[in-house]
Coordinates of C-alpha atoms in Angstrom, one line a residue:
Chain D
X1 CA -0.1 0.0 -0.1
X2 CA 1.5 3.7 -1.1
X3 CA -0.1 6.8 -0.8
X4 CA -2.1 9.4 1.3
X5 CA -5.7 10.2 1.8
X6 CA -5.4 13.6 0.9
X7 CA -3.7 15.8 -2.0
X8 CA -3.7 19.3 -3.4
X9 CA -3.0 20.5 -6.9
X10 CA -3.1 24.5 -7.1
X11 CA -3.0 24.9 -10.6
X12 CA -5.9 24.3 -13.0
X13 CA -7.3 25.7 -16.1
X14 CA -9.8 24.6 -18.8
X15 CA -9.6 26.7 -21.8
X16 CA -12.8 28.8 -22.9
X17 CA -15.2 27.4 -25.6
X18 CA -14.2 28.2 -29.1
X19 CA -15.7 27.4 -32.4
X20 CA -12.3 26.1 -33.9
X21 CA -11.1 22.6 -33.3
X22 CA -7.5 23.7 -31.9
X23 CA -6.3 23.8 -29.3
X24 CA -9.0 24.3 -27.2
X25 CA -10.8 21.2 -28.0
X26 CA -7.5 19.2 -27.5
X27 CA -6.4 20.1 -24.2
X28 CA -7.4 17.9 -21.0
X29 CA -6.8 18.8 -17.6
X30 CA -6.3 15.8 -15.8
X31 CA -5.8 14.0 -12.5
X32 CA -4.2 10.3 -12.6
X33 CA -5.1 8.5 -9.6
X34 CA -3.7 5.3 -8.5
X35 CA -5.4 3.5 -5.6
X36 CA -2.8 0.4 -5.2
X37 CA -4.4 -0.8 -2.0
X38 CA -6.8 -3.8 -1.8
X39 CA -10.3 -1.5 -0.9
X40 CA -12.1 0.5 -3.2
X41 CA -11.2 4.2 -2.7
X42 CA -14.3 6.5 -1.9
X43 CA -12.8 9.8 -3.6
X44 CA -14.0 13.6 -3.1
X45 CA -12.8 16.5 -5.1
X46 CA -13.3 20.0 -4.0
X47 CA -12.7 22.9 -6.6
X48 CA -11.2 26.1 -5.5
X49 CA -11.7 30.0 -7.0
X50 CA -10.3 33.2 -6.5
X51 CA -13.8 35.0 -6.5
X52 CA -15.9 32.6 -5.2
X53 CA -16.9 29.8 -2.8
X54 CA -15.4 26.3 -3.0
X55 CA -17.6 24.0 -5.3
X56 CA -18.2 20.1 -4.4
X57 CA -17.7 17.6 -3.5
X58 CA -17.6 15.7 -6.9
X59 CA -17.4 12.1 -6.0
X60 CA -16.1 9.0 -7.5
X61 CA -15.0 5.7 -7.0
X62 CA -11.4 4.3 -7.7
X63 CA -11.7 0.5 -7.5
X64 CA -9.0 -1.3 -5.8
X65 CA -5.8 -1.9 -7.5
X66 CA -7.2 0.1 -10.2
X67 CA -6.1 3.8 -11.8
X68 CA -8.4 6.4 -13.3
X69 CA -7.5 9.0 -15.2
X70 CA -10.1 11.7 -14.2
X71 CA -10.5 14.8 -16.4
X72 CA -11.9 17.9 -15.1
X73 CA -13.8 18.6 -18.2
X74 CA -16.1 15.7 -17.5
X75 CA -17.1 16.7 -14.0
X76 CA -20.8 18.1 -14.1
X77 CA -21.9 17.0 -10.7
X78 CA -22.6 19.3 -8.5
X79 CA -22.2 21.7 -11.7
X80 CA -19.6 21.7 -14.7
X81 CA -15.9 23.0 -14.3
X82 CA -16.0 26.7 -15.4
X83 CA -14.2 27.4 -18.3
X84 CA -11.8 30.3 -19.0
X85 CA -10.8 30.4 -15.1
X86 CA -8.1 29.4 -13.1
X87 CA -9.0 26.8 -10.5
X88 CA -7.3 24.6 -7.6
X89 CA -8.2 21.3 -6.4
X90 CA -8.2 18.9 -3.2
X91 CA -8.6 15.5 -3.7
X92 CA -9.6 13.5 -0.6
X93 CA -9.7 9.6 -0.3
X94 CA -10.8 7.1 2.3
X95 CA -8.0 5.0 1.8
X96 CA -4.6 6.1 0.6
X97 CA -4.0 6.9 -3.1
X98 CA -1.2 8.5 -4.9
X99 CA -2.5 11.7 -7.4
X100 CA -0.2 13.0 -10.4
X101 CA -1.6 16.3 -12.2
X102 CA -1.3 16.2 -16.2
X103 CA -2.0 18.2 -18.9
X104 CA -2.7 16.2 -22.0
X105 CA -2.4 17.8 -25.9
X106 CA -4.2 14.9 -28.2
X107 CA -2.9 17.0 -30.7
X108 CA 0.1 15.0 -29.9
X109 CA -1.1 11.2 -29.6
X110 CA -1.5 11.9 -26.1
X111 CA 1.8 13.3 -25.5
X112 CA 1.4 15.5 -22.3
X113 CA 3.0 19.3 -22.1
X114 CA 3.0 19.0 -18.2
X115 CA 3.0 16.8 -15.3
X116 CA 3.9 17.2 -11.7
X117 CA 2.9 14.9 -8.5
X118 CA 0.2 16.5 -6.5
X119 CA 0.8 17.9 -3.1
X120 CA 0.6 15.0 -0.7
X121 CA -0.8 16.3 2.7
X122 CA 0.4 14.8 6.2
X123 CA -3.0 13.0 7.4
Chain C
X1 CA -6.8 21.9 6.3
X2 CA -3.6 20.8 3.7
X3 CA 0.1 22.7 3.2
X4 CA 2.8 24.1 4.8
X5 CA 3.9 27.6 6.0
X6 CA 7.3 27.5 4.1
X7 CA 7.6 27.0 0.3
X8 CA 10.8 27.5 -1.8
X9 CA 10.8 27.6 -5.8
X10 CA 14.5 27.7 -7.0
X11 CA 14.1 28.5 -10.9
X12 CA 12.4 31.5 -11.9
X13 CA 12.9 33.5 -14.9
X14 CA 10.7 36.5 -16.8
X15 CA 12.4 37.3 -20.4
X16 CA 13.8 40.6 -21.2
X17 CA 11.7 43.4 -22.5
X18 CA 11.0 43.1 -26.5
X19 CA 9.8 45.5 -29.3
X20 CA 8.1 42.2 -30.7
X21 CA 4.9 40.6 -29.3
X22 CA 6.1 37.0 -29.3
X23 CA 7.1 34.9 -27.4
X24 CA 8.8 37.4 -24.6
X25 CA 5.2 39.0 -24.1
X26 CA 3.5 36.0 -23.7
X27 CA 5.0 33.7 -21.2
X28 CA 4.0 34.1 -17.5
X29 CA 6.2 32.9 -14.8
X30 CA 3.4 31.8 -12.1
X31 CA 3.1 30.9 -8.5
X32 CA -0.2 29.1 -7.9
X33 CA -1.3 29.5 -4.2
X34 CA -4.0 27.6 -3.0
X35 CA -5.1 28.4 0.7
X36 CA -7.7 26.0 1.9
X37 CA -8.1 26.9 5.4
X38 CA -10.6 28.8 6.7
X39 CA -8.5 31.6 7.4
X40 CA -7.2 34.4 5.3
X41 CA -3.6 34.0 4.5
X42 CA -0.9 36.6 4.6
X43 CA 1.8 35.8 2.4
X44 CA 5.4 37.1 2.1
X45 CA 7.3 36.4 -1.0
X46 CA 11.1 37.1 -1.0
X47 CA 13.2 36.8 -4.1
X48 CA 17.0 35.5 -4.3
X49 CA 19.2 36.4 -6.8
X50 CA 22.8 35.0 -7.8
X51 CA 24.7 38.5 -7.5
X52 CA 22.9 40.8 -5.0
X53 CA 21.0 40.9 -1.7
X54 CA 17.3 39.3 -1.4
X55 CA 14.5 41.5 -2.4
X56 CA 11.0 41.8 -0.3
X57 CA 9.1 40.9 1.0
X58 CA 6.5 41.2 -1.8
X59 CA 2.9 41.0 0.4
X60 CA -0.3 39.6 -0.9
X61 CA -3.6 37.9 0.7
X62 CA -4.8 34.9 -0.3
X63 CA -8.3 35.0 1.4
X64 CA -9.8 31.8 2.9
X65 CA -10.7 28.7 0.7
X66 CA -9.6 30.6 -2.5
X67 CA -6.8 30.5 -4.7
X68 CA -4.7 32.8 -6.3
X69 CA -2.5 32.5 -9.4
X70 CA 0.5 35.3 -8.8
X71 CA 2.5 36.4 -11.9
X72 CA 5.7 37.7 -10.9
X73 CA 5.9 40.2 -13.8
X74 CA 2.8 41.9 -11.8
X75 CA 4.8 42.4 -8.7
X76 CA 6.2 45.7 -8.1
X77 CA 6.4 46.6 -4.3
X78 CA 9.1 47.0 -2.9
X79 CA 10.6 47.0 -7.0
X80 CA 9.9 45.5 -10.1
X81 CA 11.3 41.6 -10.7
X82 CA 14.1 42.2 -13.0
X83 CA 13.9 41.0 -16.5
X84 CA 16.3 38.8 -18.4
X85 CA 18.1 37.3 -15.2
X86 CA 17.2 34.2 -13.0
X87 CA 16.1 34.5 -9.8
X88 CA 14.8 32.2 -6.8
X89 CA 11.8 32.7 -4.7
X90 CA 10.6 31.6 -0.9
X91 CA 7.1 31.8 0.2
X92 CA 5.9 32.0 3.8
X93 CA 2.5 32.4 5.4
X94 CA 1.0 32.5 8.6
X95 CA -1.5 29.5 7.5
X96 CA -0.8 26.5 5.8
X97 CA -1.0 26.8 1.9
X98 CA 0.2 24.9 -1.4
X99 CA 2.2 26.4 -3.8
X100 CA 2.6 25.2 -7.2
X101 CA 5.3 26.5 -9.9
X102 CA 4.0 27.2 -13.3
X103 CA 5.1 28.9 -16.3
X104 CA 2.1 29.5 -18.8
X105 CA 2.0 30.6 -22.6
X106 CA -0.5 31.8 -24.0
X107 CA -0.2 31.2 -27.0
X108 CA -1.8 28.1 -26.7
X109 CA -5.0 29.2 -24.8
X110 CA -3.1 29.0 -21.4
X111 CA -1.5 25.6 -22.0
X112 CA 1.6 25.7 -19.6
X113 CA 5.1 25.0 -20.7
X114 CA 6.2 23.3 -17.3
X115 CA 4.7 23.0 -13.9
X116 CA 6.4 21.6 -10.5
X117 CA 5.2 21.6 -7.1
X118 CA 7.1 23.9 -4.9
X119 CA 9.3 22.4 -2.1
X120 CA 7.5 22.3 1.2
X121 CA 9.6 23.0 4.4
X122 CA 9.6 21.2 7.4
X123 CA 8.2 24.2 9.6
Chain Y
X1 CA 22.8 6.7 0.5
X2 CA 19.8 8.6 -0.7
X3 CA 15.9 7.2 -1.4
X4 CA 13.1 5.1 -0.6
X5 CA 12.1 1.6 -1.4
X6 CA 8.8 2.3 -2.8
X7 CA 7.7 4.5 -5.4
X8 CA 4.5 5.3 -7.7
X9 CA 3.6 7.2 -11.0
X10 CA 0.0 7.3 -11.5
X11 CA 0.6 8.5 -15.2
X12 CA 1.7 6.4 -17.9
X13 CA 0.9 6.0 -21.7
X14 CA 2.4 4.5 -24.7
X15 CA 0.6 5.8 -28.0
X16 CA -0.8 3.1 -30.2
X17 CA 1.1 1.4 -33.1
X18 CA 0.9 3.3 -36.5
X19 CA 2.0 2.9 -39.9
X20 CA 3.9 6.4 -39.7
X21 CA 7.0 7.3 -38.5
X22 CA 6.2 10.4 -36.3
X23 CA 4.9 11.0 -33.6
X24 CA 4.3 7.6 -32.4
X25 CA 7.3 6.0 -32.7
X26 CA 9.4 8.9 -31.1
X27 CA 7.9 9.0 -28.0
X28 CA 9.6 7.3 -24.8
X29 CA 7.8 6.7 -21.3
X30 CA 10.5 6.3 -18.8
X31 CA 11.5 5.7 -15.5
X32 CA 14.9 6.9 -14.7
X33 CA 16.0 5.2 -11.3
X34 CA 19.1 5.9 -9.3
X35 CA 20.7 3.4 -7.1
X36 CA 23.5 5.5 -5.1
X37 CA 23.7 2.7 -2.7
X38 CA 26.7 0.2 -2.4
X39 CA 24.4 -2.7 -3.3
X40 CA 22.9 -3.6 -6.5
X41 CA 19.0 -3.3 -6.0
X42 CA 16.4 -5.9 -7.2
X43 CA 13.4 -4.0 -8.6
X44 CA 10.1 -5.0 -9.2
X45 CA 7.6 -3.0 -11.2
X46 CA 3.6 -3.7 -11.2
X47 CA 1.4 -2.0 -13.7
X48 CA -2.1 -0.9 -12.9
X49 CA -4.9 -0.1 -15.3
X50 CA -8.5 1.1 -15.2
X51 CA -10.3 -2.0 -16.2
X52 CA -8.3 -5.3 -15.4
X53 CA -6.0 -6.8 -12.7
X54 CA -2.5 -5.6 -12.2
X55 CA 0.3 -7.1 -14.5
X56 CA 3.8 -7.7 -13.1
X57 CA 6.2 -8.1 -11.7
X58 CA 8.4 -7.0 -14.2
X59 CA 12.1 -7.5 -12.7
X60 CA 15.0 -5.9 -13.3
X61 CA 18.6 -5.2 -11.4
X62 CA 20.0 -1.7 -11.1
X63 CA 23.7 -2.3 -9.9
X64 CA 25.2 -0.1 -7.1
X65 CA 26.2 3.3 -7.7
X66 CA 24.4 3.2 -11.3
X67 CA 21.5 4.6 -12.8
X68 CA 19.1 3.1 -15.5
X69 CA 16.8 4.6 -17.7
X70 CA 13.8 2.0 -18.3
X71 CA 11.5 2.3 -21.1
X72 CA 8.2 1.0 -20.6
X73 CA 8.0 -0.1 -24.3
X74 CA 10.9 -2.3 -23.8
X75 CA 9.5 -3.9 -21.1
X76 CA 7.6 -7.7 -22.5
X77 CA 7.8 -10.2 -19.2
X78 CA 5.4 -11.6 -18.2
X79 CA 3.8 -9.4 -21.1
X80 CA 4.2 -6.3 -23.1
X81 CA 2.7 -3.1 -21.8
X82 CA -0.1 -2.6 -23.7
X83 CA -0.5 0.6 -26.3
X84 CA -3.0 3.3 -26.4
X85 CA -4.5 2.7 -22.9
X86 CA -3.5 4.7 -19.6
X87 CA -1.6 2.9 -16.7
X88 CA 0.1 3.6 -13.5
X89 CA 3.0 2.0 -11.7
X90 CA 4.7 1.0 -8.5
X91 CA 8.5 0.6 -8.2
X92 CA 9.6 -1.9 -5.6
X93 CA 13.6 -2.5 -4.4
X94 CA 15.4 -4.1 -1.7
X95 CA 17.6 -1.0 -1.5
X96 CA 16.8 2.8 -1.4
X97 CA 16.4 4.2 -5.1
X98 CA 15.4 7.2 -6.4
X99 CA 12.7 7.2 -9.5
X100 CA 12.0 10.1 -11.8
X101 CA 9.1 9.8 -14.4
X102 CA 10.3 11.5 -17.6
X103 CA 8.5 11.3 -21.4
X104 CA 11.1 11.8 -24.0
X105 CA 10.8 13.0 -27.6
X106 CA 13.6 11.8 -29.8
X107 CA 12.5 14.3 -32.5
X108 CA 14.2 16.9 -30.5
X109 CA 17.7 15.0 -29.9
X110 CA 16.4 13.6 -26.6
X111 CA 14.6 16.4 -25.1
X112 CA 11.9 15.8 -22.9
X113 CA 8.5 16.8 -22.8
X114 CA 7.7 16.2 -19.4
X115 CA 9.3 15.0 -15.9
X116 CA 8.2 14.7 -12.4
X117 CA 10.0 12.9 -9.6
X118 CA 7.7 9.8 -8.7
X119 CA 6.0 9.9 -5.2
X120 CA 7.8 8.5 -2.6
X121 CA 6.1 6.1 -0.2
X122 CA 7.0 6.2 3.6
X123 CA 8.3 2.5 4.1
Chain X
X1 CA 16.2 28.7 6.5
X2 CA 14.7 26.1 4.5
X3 CA 16.3 23.0 2.4
X4 CA 18.0 19.9 2.7
X5 CA 21.7 18.8 2.7
X6 CA 21.1 16.0 -0.2
X7 CA 19.5 15.8 -3.5
X8 CA 19.0 13.6 -6.1
X9 CA 17.9 13.9 -9.8
X10 CA 17.7 10.5 -11.7
X11 CA 17.5 11.9 -15.1
X12 CA 20.0 14.0 -17.1
X13 CA 21.2 14.5 -20.7
X14 CA 23.4 16.8 -22.7
X15 CA 22.9 16.0 -26.4
X16 CA 26.0 15.3 -28.4
X17 CA 27.9 17.5 -30.3
X18 CA 26.7 18.8 -34.1
X19 CA 27.7 21.2 -36.7
X20 CA 24.2 22.8 -36.7
X21 CA 23.1 24.9 -34.5
X22 CA 19.7 23.5 -33.5
X23 CA 18.5 22.2 -31.2
X24 CA 21.6 20.5 -29.9
X25 CA 23.4 23.8 -29.0
X26 CA 20.2 25.5 -27.5
X27 CA 19.4 23.0 -24.4
X28 CA 20.7 23.6 -21.5
X29 CA 20.2 20.8 -18.6
X30 CA 20.3 23.2 -15.2
X31 CA 20.0 22.6 -11.3
X32 CA 18.5 25.5 -9.7
X33 CA 20.1 25.9 -6.4
X34 CA 18.6 28.2 -3.8
X35 CA 20.9 28.9 -0.6
X36 CA 18.5 30.6 1.6
X37 CA 20.6 30.1 4.7
X38 CA 23.0 32.7 6.3
X39 CA 25.8 30.8 5.6
X40 CA 27.6 30.0 2.2
X41 CA 27.0 26.7 0.9
X42 CA 30.3 24.0 -0.1
X43 CA 28.2 21.8 -2.7
X44 CA 29.5 18.6 -4.3
X45 CA 27.9 17.0 -7.5
X46 CA 28.2 13.1 -8.1
X47 CA 27.5 12.0 -11.3
X48 CA 26.3 8.4 -11.8
X49 CA 26.1 6.4 -15.4
X50 CA 24.7 3.2 -16.5
X51 CA 27.9 1.5 -17.6
X52 CA 30.6 2.9 -15.6
X53 CA 31.7 4.4 -12.2
X54 CA 30.4 7.5 -10.5
X55 CA 32.2 10.8 -11.4
X56 CA 33.0 13.4 -8.9
X57 CA 32.6 15.6 -6.9
X58 CA 32.2 18.5 -9.3
X59 CA 32.6 21.4 -6.5
X60 CA 31.1 25.1 -6.2
X61 CA 29.8 27.3 -3.9
X62 CA 26.5 29.0 -3.7
X63 CA 26.9 32.0 -1.3
X64 CA 24.7 32.9 1.7
X65 CA 21.1 34.3 0.5
X66 CA 22.0 33.4 -3.5
X67 CA 21.0 31.3 -6.0
X68 CA 23.0 29.9 -8.9
X69 CA 21.9 28.2 -12.1
X70 CA 24.4 25.5 -12.6
X71 CA 24.2 24.0 -15.8
X72 CA 26.0 20.7 -16.7
X73 CA 27.7 21.6 -19.6
X74 CA 29.9 23.8 -17.9
X75 CA 31.0 21.3 -15.5
X76 CA 34.5 20.2 -16.3
X77 CA 36.6 19.6 -13.2
X78 CA 37.2 16.5 -12.6
X79 CA 36.0 15.8 -16.2
X80 CA 33.4 17.1 -18.9
X81 CA 30.2 15.5 -18.6
X82 CA 29.9 13.2 -21.2
X83 CA 27.2 14.2 -24.5
X84 CA 24.9 11.8 -25.8
X85 CA 24.4 9.5 -22.7
X86 CA 22.1 9.6 -19.9
X87 CA 23.4 10.3 -16.3
X88 CA 21.9 10.8 -12.6
X89 CA 23.2 13.3 -10.3
X90 CA 23.4 13.4 -6.0
X91 CA 23.7 17.0 -4.8
X92 CA 25.3 17.2 -1.1
X93 CA 25.6 20.6 0.6
X94 CA 26.9 21.4 4.0
X95 CA 24.1 23.9 4.6
X96 CA 20.3 23.1 3.6
X97 CA 19.7 24.1 0.2
X98 CA 16.7 23.6 -2.3
X99 CA 17.4 21.8 -6.0
X100 CA 15.3 22.0 -8.9
X101 CA 16.0 20.3 -12.1
X102 CA 15.1 22.3 -15.0
X103 CA 15.9 22.0 -19.1
X104 CA 15.9 25.4 -20.9
X105 CA 15.4 25.9 -24.5
X106 CA 17.2 29.2 -25.4
X107 CA 15.0 28.9 -28.6
X108 CA 12.0 30.2 -26.6
X109 CA 14.1 33.3 -24.7
X110 CA 14.8 31.1 -22.0
X111 CA 11.7 29.1 -21.5
X112 CA 11.8 25.9 -20.1
X113 CA 10.6 22.3 -21.5
X114 CA 10.4 20.7 -18.2
X115 CA 11.0 21.5 -14.5
X116 CA 10.6 19.1 -11.6
X117 CA 11.8 19.7 -7.9
X118 CA 14.7 17.2 -7.1
X119 CA 14.2 14.6 -4.7
X120 CA 15.1 15.5 -1.3
X121 CA 17.3 13.0 0.9
X122 CA 15.9 12.8 4.7
X123 CA 19.0 13.5 6.4

């Protein structure tokens, strides 16, 4: 078993909508979550903004010994993630997980433009 | 609550001014700061150079449960951040925060060129 | 001696095969492993997926005071790493090592597209 | 004071020499070192390879409250860093420092291609 139950990613951004196909439609802001434990992980994501209250939790399950690549632009409950504005995220799980922040660019066959391990809290 | 009160980013660079629009005018050296706590964070940034004494503190507030994307080229008190020279930064806060270093390139609809979590001190 | 015995990388991807040369054939998903200790490291890599059981261990040795840049598309025992699907990895060693996740793009003379230190477990 | 006395960077690469100017002559493999302490830091860098014994130490000083951006292709004592081959590095200091690994591409006015905080050892 490896990981922590609380993670934070201060940087997040989904470009605003566009009539053109590129590059706005091809960028994917992603949290890659690994649950290497033997129990399913109930995960809650809370989003933070500069000018309004946090939104969430967004709930999802990462099954035991599985990984999920969660795209922010797929999240829609309790509401869609706003486009064209910066946000931060906190990820909480009831079992240890590992979180990595990656921005993919599908123009390059899923090559990524950036990636960093999320920040792991102490608890 | 997640985070630490002291963070460091050894790498920093703002390109020198240019008469042309790109790429010099489109690169944004940024600290993304998340304050997930319930208290406003008084933040102080100190800049370090290779050939002169540190400059700072630059002061700002990140409100409770908010995130701020701070661009180094917007800092101007006590003085502007010099262009065309490398610098490092230390970020100190009176409540726990999380800091991520990102270089944005607005030519790509806010896609970033690089990103890494800052280094979190022990205290 | 520096490092830990357990590391995790939630993000991984090898593009699907292609009849054309670029960019599919030029991207290299890599774990850079440093063994700065005075003993050879027996390393086991386990891969995690979203929709099936983990695969592994893949076994390799990183000799004492040596570094190895392990490419996922070279791993073939117990089976090849599937193309065109996301995966995560856990790296375990009997001596402390340090692991960095890098995606190389040989179109740029081995420049990398992204790199992040892997997550180091406590044990 | 912030930092640790031992750091590791498993990934490193300086492209082989070329008669052409780009991109081989424009990529800079760099360690950004911050010494935020009030004492000068005596720093030793040791390089690790896949097929031969470590080389070093390379010695340098990062003065108190200063930062240095050290380029691997400037290191030449005890010997030049070989081109066209992967290497890893361990950085040791007698006072706490913070180390970040960055690959710069001067074709883009010092924009970087990748950056990650180095791995901080416990001691």
